Tab-separated table of C-alpha atoms and ligand atoms in Angstrom:
chain	number	residue	atom	x	y	z
T	1	UNK	CA	-2.558	22.458	-5.907
T	2	UNK	CA	-6.029	20.948	-5.700
T	3	UNK	CA	-6.751	19.299	-2.401
T	4	UNK	CA	-8.074	15.799	-2.635
T	5	UNK	CA	-7.859	14.942	1.060
T	6	UNK	CA	-10.883	15.704	3.175
T	7	UNK	CA	-13.368	13.932	0.874
T	8	UNK	CA	-14.194	11.655	3.742
T	9	UNK	CA	-14.504	13.240	7.171
T	10	UNK	CA	-14.302	11.048	10.239
T	11	UNK	CA	-13.935	11.103	13.984
T	12	UNK	CA	-10.239	11.300	14.891
T	13	UNK	CA	-10.319	8.306	17.199
T	14	UNK	CA	-11.917	6.012	14.626
T	15	UNK	CA	-9.771	3.506	12.722
T	16	UNK	CA	-9.573	4.137	9.041
T	17	UNK	CA	-9.370	0.408	8.369
T	18	UNK	CA	-10.499	-2.378	10.617
T	19	UNK	CA	-9.938	-5.935	9.430
T	20	UNK	CA	-12.051	-8.139	11.630
T	21	UNK	CA	-11.267	-11.890	11.801
T	22	UNK	CA	-10.839	-12.475	8.081
T	23	UNK	CA	-10.540	-16.062	6.885
T	24	UNK	CA	-10.183	-17.314	3.308
T	25	UNK	CA	-9.701	-20.725	1.773
T	26	UNK	CA	-8.290	-20.867	-1.802
T	27	UNK	CA	-8.547	-24.099	-3.816
T	28	UNK	CA	-9.176	-26.132	-0.677
T	29	UNK	CA	-6.216	-24.643	1.226
T	30	UNK	CA	-6.793	-22.435	4.231
T	31	UNK	CA	-4.827	-19.278	3.210
T	32	UNK	CA	-5.855	-16.683	5.809
T	33	UNK	CA	-7.079	-17.606	9.282
T	34	UNK	CA	-8.854	-15.108	11.481
T	35	UNK	CA	-6.678	-12.129	10.571
T	36	UNK	CA	-7.484	-8.941	12.469
T	37	UNK	CA	-5.644	-5.661	12.154
T	38	UNK	CA	-6.249	-1.914	12.199
T	39	UNK	CA	-4.882	1.101	10.416
T	40	UNK	CA	-5.352	4.430	12.203
T	41	UNK	CA	-5.651	7.843	10.710
T	42	UNK	CA	-2.372	8.961	9.043
T	43	UNK	CA	-0.565	5.818	10.140
T	44	UNK	CA	1.727	3.641	8.085
T	45	UNK	CA	0.990	0.016	8.963
T	46	UNK	CA	3.159	-2.662	7.413
T	47	UNK	CA	2.157	-6.270	6.975
T	48	UNK	CA	5.343	-8.265	6.913
T	49	UNK	CA	5.356	-11.907	5.899
T	50	UNK	CA	7.241	-14.506	3.910
T	51	UNK	CA	6.689	-14.949	0.178
T	52	UNK	CA	3.486	-16.721	-0.658
T	53	UNK	CA	1.971	-16.400	2.839
T	54	UNK	CA	-1.154	-14.571	1.630
T	55	UNK	CA	-0.324	-10.878	1.743
T	56	UNK	CA	-1.791	-10.063	-1.663
T	57	UNK	CA	-4.853	-12.125	-0.863
T	58	UNK	CA	-5.338	-10.055	2.267
T	59	UNK	CA	-5.007	-6.772	0.339
T	60	UNK	CA	-7.415	-8.007	-2.353
T	61	UNK	CA	-9.927	-8.616	0.467
T	62	UNK	CA	-9.353	-5.201	2.077
T	63	UNK	CA	-9.753	-3.567	-1.364
T	64	UNK	CA	-13.023	-5.452	-1.848
T	65	UNK	CA	-11.881	-7.354	-4.958
T	66	UNK	CA	-12.181	-10.655	-3.172
T	67	UNK	CA	-14.746	-11.742	-0.618
T	68	UNK	CA	-13.564	-13.360	2.589
T	69	UNK	CA	-15.192	-16.612	3.678
T	70	UNK	CA	-15.762	-15.089	7.085
T	71	UNK	CA	-14.983	-11.745	8.748
T	72	UNK	CA	-15.553	-8.127	7.781
T	73	UNK	CA	-13.679	-5.056	6.530
T	74	UNK	CA	-14.731	-1.772	8.107
T	75	UNK	CA	-13.621	1.535	6.654
T	76	UNK	CA	-14.321	4.575	8.834
T	77	UNK	CA	-16.607	2.305	10.828
T	78	UNK	CA	-18.708	1.269	7.847
T	79	UNK	CA	-18.887	-2.273	6.521
T	80	UNK	CA	-17.191	-2.399	3.103
T	81	UNK	CA	-16.679	-6.142	2.886
T	82	UNK	CA	-16.675	-7.213	-0.773
T	83	UNK	CA	-17.166	-3.657	-2.006
T	84	UNK	CA	-14.625	-1.799	-4.077
T	85	UNK	CA	-14.070	1.944	-4.787
T	86	UNK	CA	-13.506	3.272	-1.260
T	87	UNK	CA	-9.781	2.793	-0.919
T	88	UNK	CA	-7.012	3.081	-3.492
T	89	UNK	CA	-4.976	0.016	-4.274
T	90	UNK	CA	-1.594	-0.300	-5.980
T	91	UNK	CA	-1.293	-3.948	-6.929
T	92	UNK	CA	2.008	-5.840	-7.058
T	93	UNK	CA	2.252	-5.319	-10.810
T	94	UNK	CA	2.126	-1.596	-11.722
T	95	UNK	CA	-0.579	-2.038	-14.423
T	96	UNK	CA	0.309	1.149	-16.310
T	97	UNK	CA	-1.231	1.213	-19.771
T	98	UNK	CA	1.508	1.103	-22.436
T	99	UNK	CA	-0.688	2.890	-24.995
T	100	UNK	CA	-1.120	6.049	-22.853
T	101	UNK	CA	1.457	8.584	-21.813
T	102	UNK	CA	2.184	9.136	-18.113
T	103	UNK	CA	-0.212	12.049	-17.715
T	104	UNK	CA	-3.068	10.129	-19.337
T	105	UNK	CA	-2.285	7.094	-17.195
T	106	UNK	CA	-2.487	8.950	-13.944
T	107	UNK	CA	-5.665	10.893	-14.843
T	108	UNK	CA	-7.721	7.703	-15.227
T	109	UNK	CA	-9.106	7.751	-11.648
T	110	UNK	CA	-10.021	11.450	-11.985
T	111	UNK	CA	-11.917	10.752	-15.247
T	112	UNK	CA	-13.709	7.929	-13.447
T	113	UNK	CA	-14.747	10.425	-10.813
T	114	UNK	CA	-16.350	12.518	-13.519
T	115	UNK	CA	-13.723	15.262	-14.107
T	116	UNK	CA	-13.349	16.554	-17.651
T	117	UNK	CA	-10.156	15.625	-19.491
T	118	UNK	CA	-8.756	19.136	-19.106
T	119	UNK	CA	-9.618	19.406	-15.414
T	120	UNK	CA	-8.116	15.973	-14.766
T	121	UNK	CA	-4.878	16.852	-16.633
T	122	UNK	CA	-4.505	20.144	-14.759
T	123	UNK	CA	-5.152	18.495	-11.391
T	124	UNK	CA	-2.778	15.541	-12.034
T	125	UNK	CA	-0.042	17.749	-13.494
T	126	UNK	CA	0.085	19.784	-10.264
T	127	UNK	CA	1.456	16.648	-8.489
T	128	UNK	CA	4.116	15.801	-11.027
T	129	UNK	CA	6.963	17.658	-9.295
T	130	UNK	CA	6.277	16.125	-5.904
T	131	UNK	CA	6.102	12.672	-7.414
T	132	UNK	CA	9.428	13.170	-9.208
T	133	UNK	CA	7.812	13.061	-12.653
T	134	UNK	CA	8.059	16.634	-13.828
T	135	UNK	CA	8.990	16.894	-17.512
T	136	UNK	CA	7.892	13.284	-18.155
T	137	UNK	CA	4.160	14.000	-18.634
T	138	UNK	CA	4.226	12.927	-22.286
T	139	UNK	CA	6.562	9.973	-21.949
T	140	UNK	CA	5.159	6.451	-22.362
T	141	UNK	CA	5.570	3.894	-19.578
T	142	UNK	CA	8.149	1.898	-21.570
T	143	UNK	CA	10.402	5.019	-21.660
T	144	UNK	CA	10.534	5.308	-17.853
T	145	UNK	CA	12.939	3.818	-15.315
T	146	UNK	CA	11.547	1.270	-12.843
T	147	UNK	CA	11.446	3.837	-10.017
T	148	UNK	CA	9.589	6.342	-12.203
T	149	UNK	CA	7.035	3.762	-13.276
T	150	UNK	CA	6.371	3.038	-9.603
T	151	UNK	CA	6.037	6.747	-8.815
T	152	UNK	CA	3.576	7.107	-11.690
T	153	UNK	CA	1.597	4.098	-10.448
T	154	UNK	CA	1.654	5.561	-6.949
T	155	UNK	CA	0.395	8.922	-8.149
T	156	UNK	CA	-2.445	7.226	-10.005
T	157	UNK	CA	-3.261	5.326	-6.856
T	158	UNK	CA	-3.159	8.503	-4.752
T	159	UNK	CA	-5.505	10.302	-7.155
T	160	UNK	CA	-8.049	7.518	-6.818
T	161	UNK	CA	-8.522	8.021	-3.056
T	162	UNK	CA	-5.940	10.012	-1.168
T	163	UNK	CA	-6.874	9.154	2.396
T	164	UNK	CA	-6.367	5.385	2.355
T	165	UNK	CA	-3.708	3.655	0.258
T	166	UNK	CA	-3.096	-0.052	-0.003
T	167	UNK	CA	0.393	-0.729	-1.392
T	168	UNK	CA	1.433	-4.232	-2.329
T	169	UNK	CA	5.284	-4.540	-2.413
T	170	UNK	CA	5.589	-1.426	-4.585
T	171	UNK	CA	9.370	-1.403	-4.548
T	172	UNK	CA	10.180	-5.104	-4.598
T	173	UNK	CA	11.248	-5.224	-8.248
T	174	UNK	CA	13.709	-2.294	-7.964
T	175	UNK	CA	17.455	-2.532	-7.427
T	176	UNK	CA	18.616	-1.986	-3.854
T	177	UNK	CA	19.710	1.621	-4.252
T	178	UNK	CA	16.618	2.726	-6.166
T	179	UNK	CA	14.462	0.876	-3.622
T	180	UNK	CA	16.086	2.731	-0.756
T	181	UNK	CA	15.638	6.067	-2.488
T	182	UNK	CA	11.999	5.325	-3.152
T	183	UNK	CA	11.391	4.343	0.489
T	184	UNK	CA	12.878	7.647	1.723
T	185	UNK	CA	10.973	9.542	-0.922
T	186	UNK	CA	7.728	7.826	0.159
T	187	UNK	CA	8.364	8.817	3.777
T	188	UNK	CA	9.041	12.389	2.768
T	189	UNK	CA	5.866	12.489	0.673
T	190	UNK	CA	3.919	10.947	3.545
T	191	UNK	CA	5.132	13.656	5.947
T	192	UNK	CA	3.745	16.286	3.614
T	193	UNK	CA	0.501	14.753	2.303
T	194	UNK	CA	-0.457	12.356	5.160
T	195	UNK	CA	-2.639	9.349	4.358
T	196	UNK	CA	-3.424	6.122	6.061
T	197	UNK	CA	-1.219	3.499	4.413
T	198	UNK	CA	-1.403	-0.281	4.565
T	199	UNK	CA	1.885	-1.442	3.093
T	200	UNK	CA	2.713	-5.065	2.344
T	201	UNK	CA	6.251	-6.373	2.090
T	202	UNK	CA	8.400	-9.417	2.773
T	203	UNK	CA	11.446	-7.154	3.331
T	204	UNK	CA	12.277	-6.585	6.996
T	205	UNK	CA	14.429	-3.523	6.409
T	206	UNK	CA	11.664	-1.874	4.441
T	207	UNK	CA	9.183	-2.657	7.222
T	208	UNK	CA	11.458	-1.245	9.899
T	209	UNK	CA	12.083	1.928	7.932
T	210	UNK	CA	8.508	2.768	6.992
T	211	UNK	CA	6.223	1.449	9.700
T	212	UNK	CA	4.583	3.069	12.694
T	213	UNK	CA	3.290	-0.427	13.399
T	214	UNK	CA	3.870	-3.829	11.900
T	215	UNK	CA	1.965	-7.049	11.841
T	216	UNK	CA	4.059	-10.126	11.212
T	217	UNK	CA	2.223	-12.892	9.410
T	218	UNK	CA	2.888	-16.562	9.653
T	219	UNK	CA	2.159	-18.852	6.736
T	220	UNK	CA	-0.163	-21.743	5.907
T	221	UNK	CA	-2.544	-20.446	6.882
T	222	UNK	CA	-1.533	-16.837	7.482
T	223	UNK	CA	-2.211	-15.720	11.046
T	224	UNK	CA	-0.986	-12.645	12.848
T	225	UNK	CA	2.074	-13.835	14.733
T	226	UNK	CA	3.009	-10.492	16.297
T	227	UNK	CA	2.042	-6.880	16.332
T	228	UNK	CA	4.720	-4.304	17.124
T	229	UNK	CA	4.777	-0.526	17.255
T	230	UNK	CA	7.585	1.960	17.649
T	231	UNK	CA	8.492	5.587	17.090
T	232	UNK	CA	9.864	5.860	13.589
T	233	UNK	CA	12.196	8.658	14.573
T	234	UNK	CA	13.937	6.807	17.428
T	235	UNK	CA	16.644	4.219	16.834
T	236	UNK	CA	15.282	0.671	16.802
T	237	UNK	CA	16.664	-1.732	19.389
T	238	UNK	CA	18.742	-4.625	18.022
T	239	UNK	CA	16.509	-6.952	20.099
T	240	UNK	CA	13.390	-5.880	18.167
T	241	UNK	CA	15.104	-6.591	14.841
T	242	UNK	CA	16.303	-9.978	16.155
T	243	UNK	CA	12.852	-10.890	17.406
T	244	UNK	CA	11.298	-10.082	14.006
T	245	UNK	CA	13.970	-12.021	12.177
T	246	UNK	CA	13.431	-15.040	14.371
T	247	UNK	CA	9.707	-15.106	13.608
T	248	UNK	CA	10.334	-14.698	9.886
T	249	UNK	CA	12.916	-17.469	9.871
T	250	UNK	CA	10.539	-19.835	11.678
T	251	UNK	CA	7.800	-19.028	9.204
T	252	UNK	CA	10.008	-19.489	6.156
T	253	UNK	CA	11.146	-22.969	7.255
T	254	UNK	CA	10.142	-25.405	4.575
T	255	UNK	CA	8.388	-22.565	2.791
T	256	UNK	CA	8.610	-21.582	-0.869
T	257	UNK	CA	11.420	-19.012	-0.782
P	301	LIG	N1	-6.715	-16.925	-7.083
P	301	LIG	C1	-6.071	-17.893	-6.431
P	301	LIG	N2	-6.497	-19.173	-6.473
P	301	LIG	C2	-5.868	-20.131	-5.830
P	301	LIG	N3	-4.771	-19.960	-5.083
P	301	LIG	C3	-4.304	-18.731	-4.982
P	301	LIG	C4	-4.894	-17.647	-5.639
P	301	LIG	N4	-4.202	-16.518	-5.342
P	301	LIG	C5	-3.186	-16.913	-4.549
P	301	LIG	N5	-3.234	-18.235	-4.302
P	301	LIG	C6	-2.364	-19.031	-3.399
P	301	LIG	O1	-2.523	-18.480	-2.100
P	301	LIG	C7	-1.320	-18.346	-1.409
P	301	LIG	C8	-1.079	-16.897	-1.021
P	301	LIG	O2	-0.888	-16.103	-2.207
P	301	LIG	P1	-0.599	-14.584	-2.152
P	301	LIG	O3	-0.342	-14.131	-3.528
P	301	LIG	O4	-1.661	-13.909	-1.376
P	301	LIG	O5	0.746	-14.532	-1.275
P	301	LIG	P2	1.788	-13.325	-1.083
P	301	LIG	O6	2.151	-13.343	0.365
P	301	LIG	O7	1.239	-12.125	-1.642
P	301	LIG	O8	3.017	-13.831	-1.973
P	301	LIG	P3	4.202	-12.973	-2.611
P	301	LIG	O9	5.139	-12.589	-1.515
P	301	LIG	O10	4.834	-13.947	-3.580
P	301	LIG	O11	3.612	-11.809	-3.312
P	301	LIG	C9	-0.233	-18.889	-2.378
P	301	LIG	O12	0.007	-20.204	-2.026
P	301	LIG	C10	-0.903	-18.796	-3.746
P	301	LIG	O13	-0.410	-19.810	-4.619
P	302	LIG	MG1	1.894	-10.842	-3.099
């Protein structure tokens, strides 16, 4: 298997992502207010917040697709505010191209990096088994199940930049059982490949299962209400779950749910 990690070396104690006091107003409404957060090396950080609170807006800013009004995004200590191409980003919609088969969908980032078609296909194909896609290389997106489409989109995201992934509610559209399987599969993949992951969701159970740390966002405008960290391998106290639920309930009051 070709190794993609290690493209970007860094000091171990440096944060992979540092979001520094980001604010954004959209159509006259203050959407994000002074949001600060960090993602460390090989850490899964979950941003948990009610529907419509500004999670995708925040990821668009971290990805460099949208400029904040104030604040900065640092990646490995360098200012990347408003600049794309450093991190990989899986947007809320999977954006697979219907006219290309799975293999040719996931090779797109490798072609953009200058690999030849053959090199890109060989490299991408070596990941198909781990991403649960083996045997489906020549299928078209419309022929895949929802979970497979998401795994294909995730592989394409990973091949763009393997060390930092931004994932926007990647499993939200799946049925409960498939979603659970995908979450466990992602954890398993993470144990083997390691990346720094900023994962956005409005689903508390998903956040509790995946996160090393979570940031709970309030809405209108979104602010960081709480930051919490725990050991993923130890049982979570019922109090922690209650505390998180209480904040989410407060924030959803009168909201658009
Ligand atoms: N380009 C835009 N122009 C104006 N308003 C926008 C734009 N994008 C989002 N909004 C508004 O900003 C707010 C936050 O939207 P955003 O999509 O970031 O929320 P979200 O937390 O990702 O929601 P969801 O849980 O539904 O995905 C919403 O009220 C939305 O209507
Ligand atoms: Mg969103």
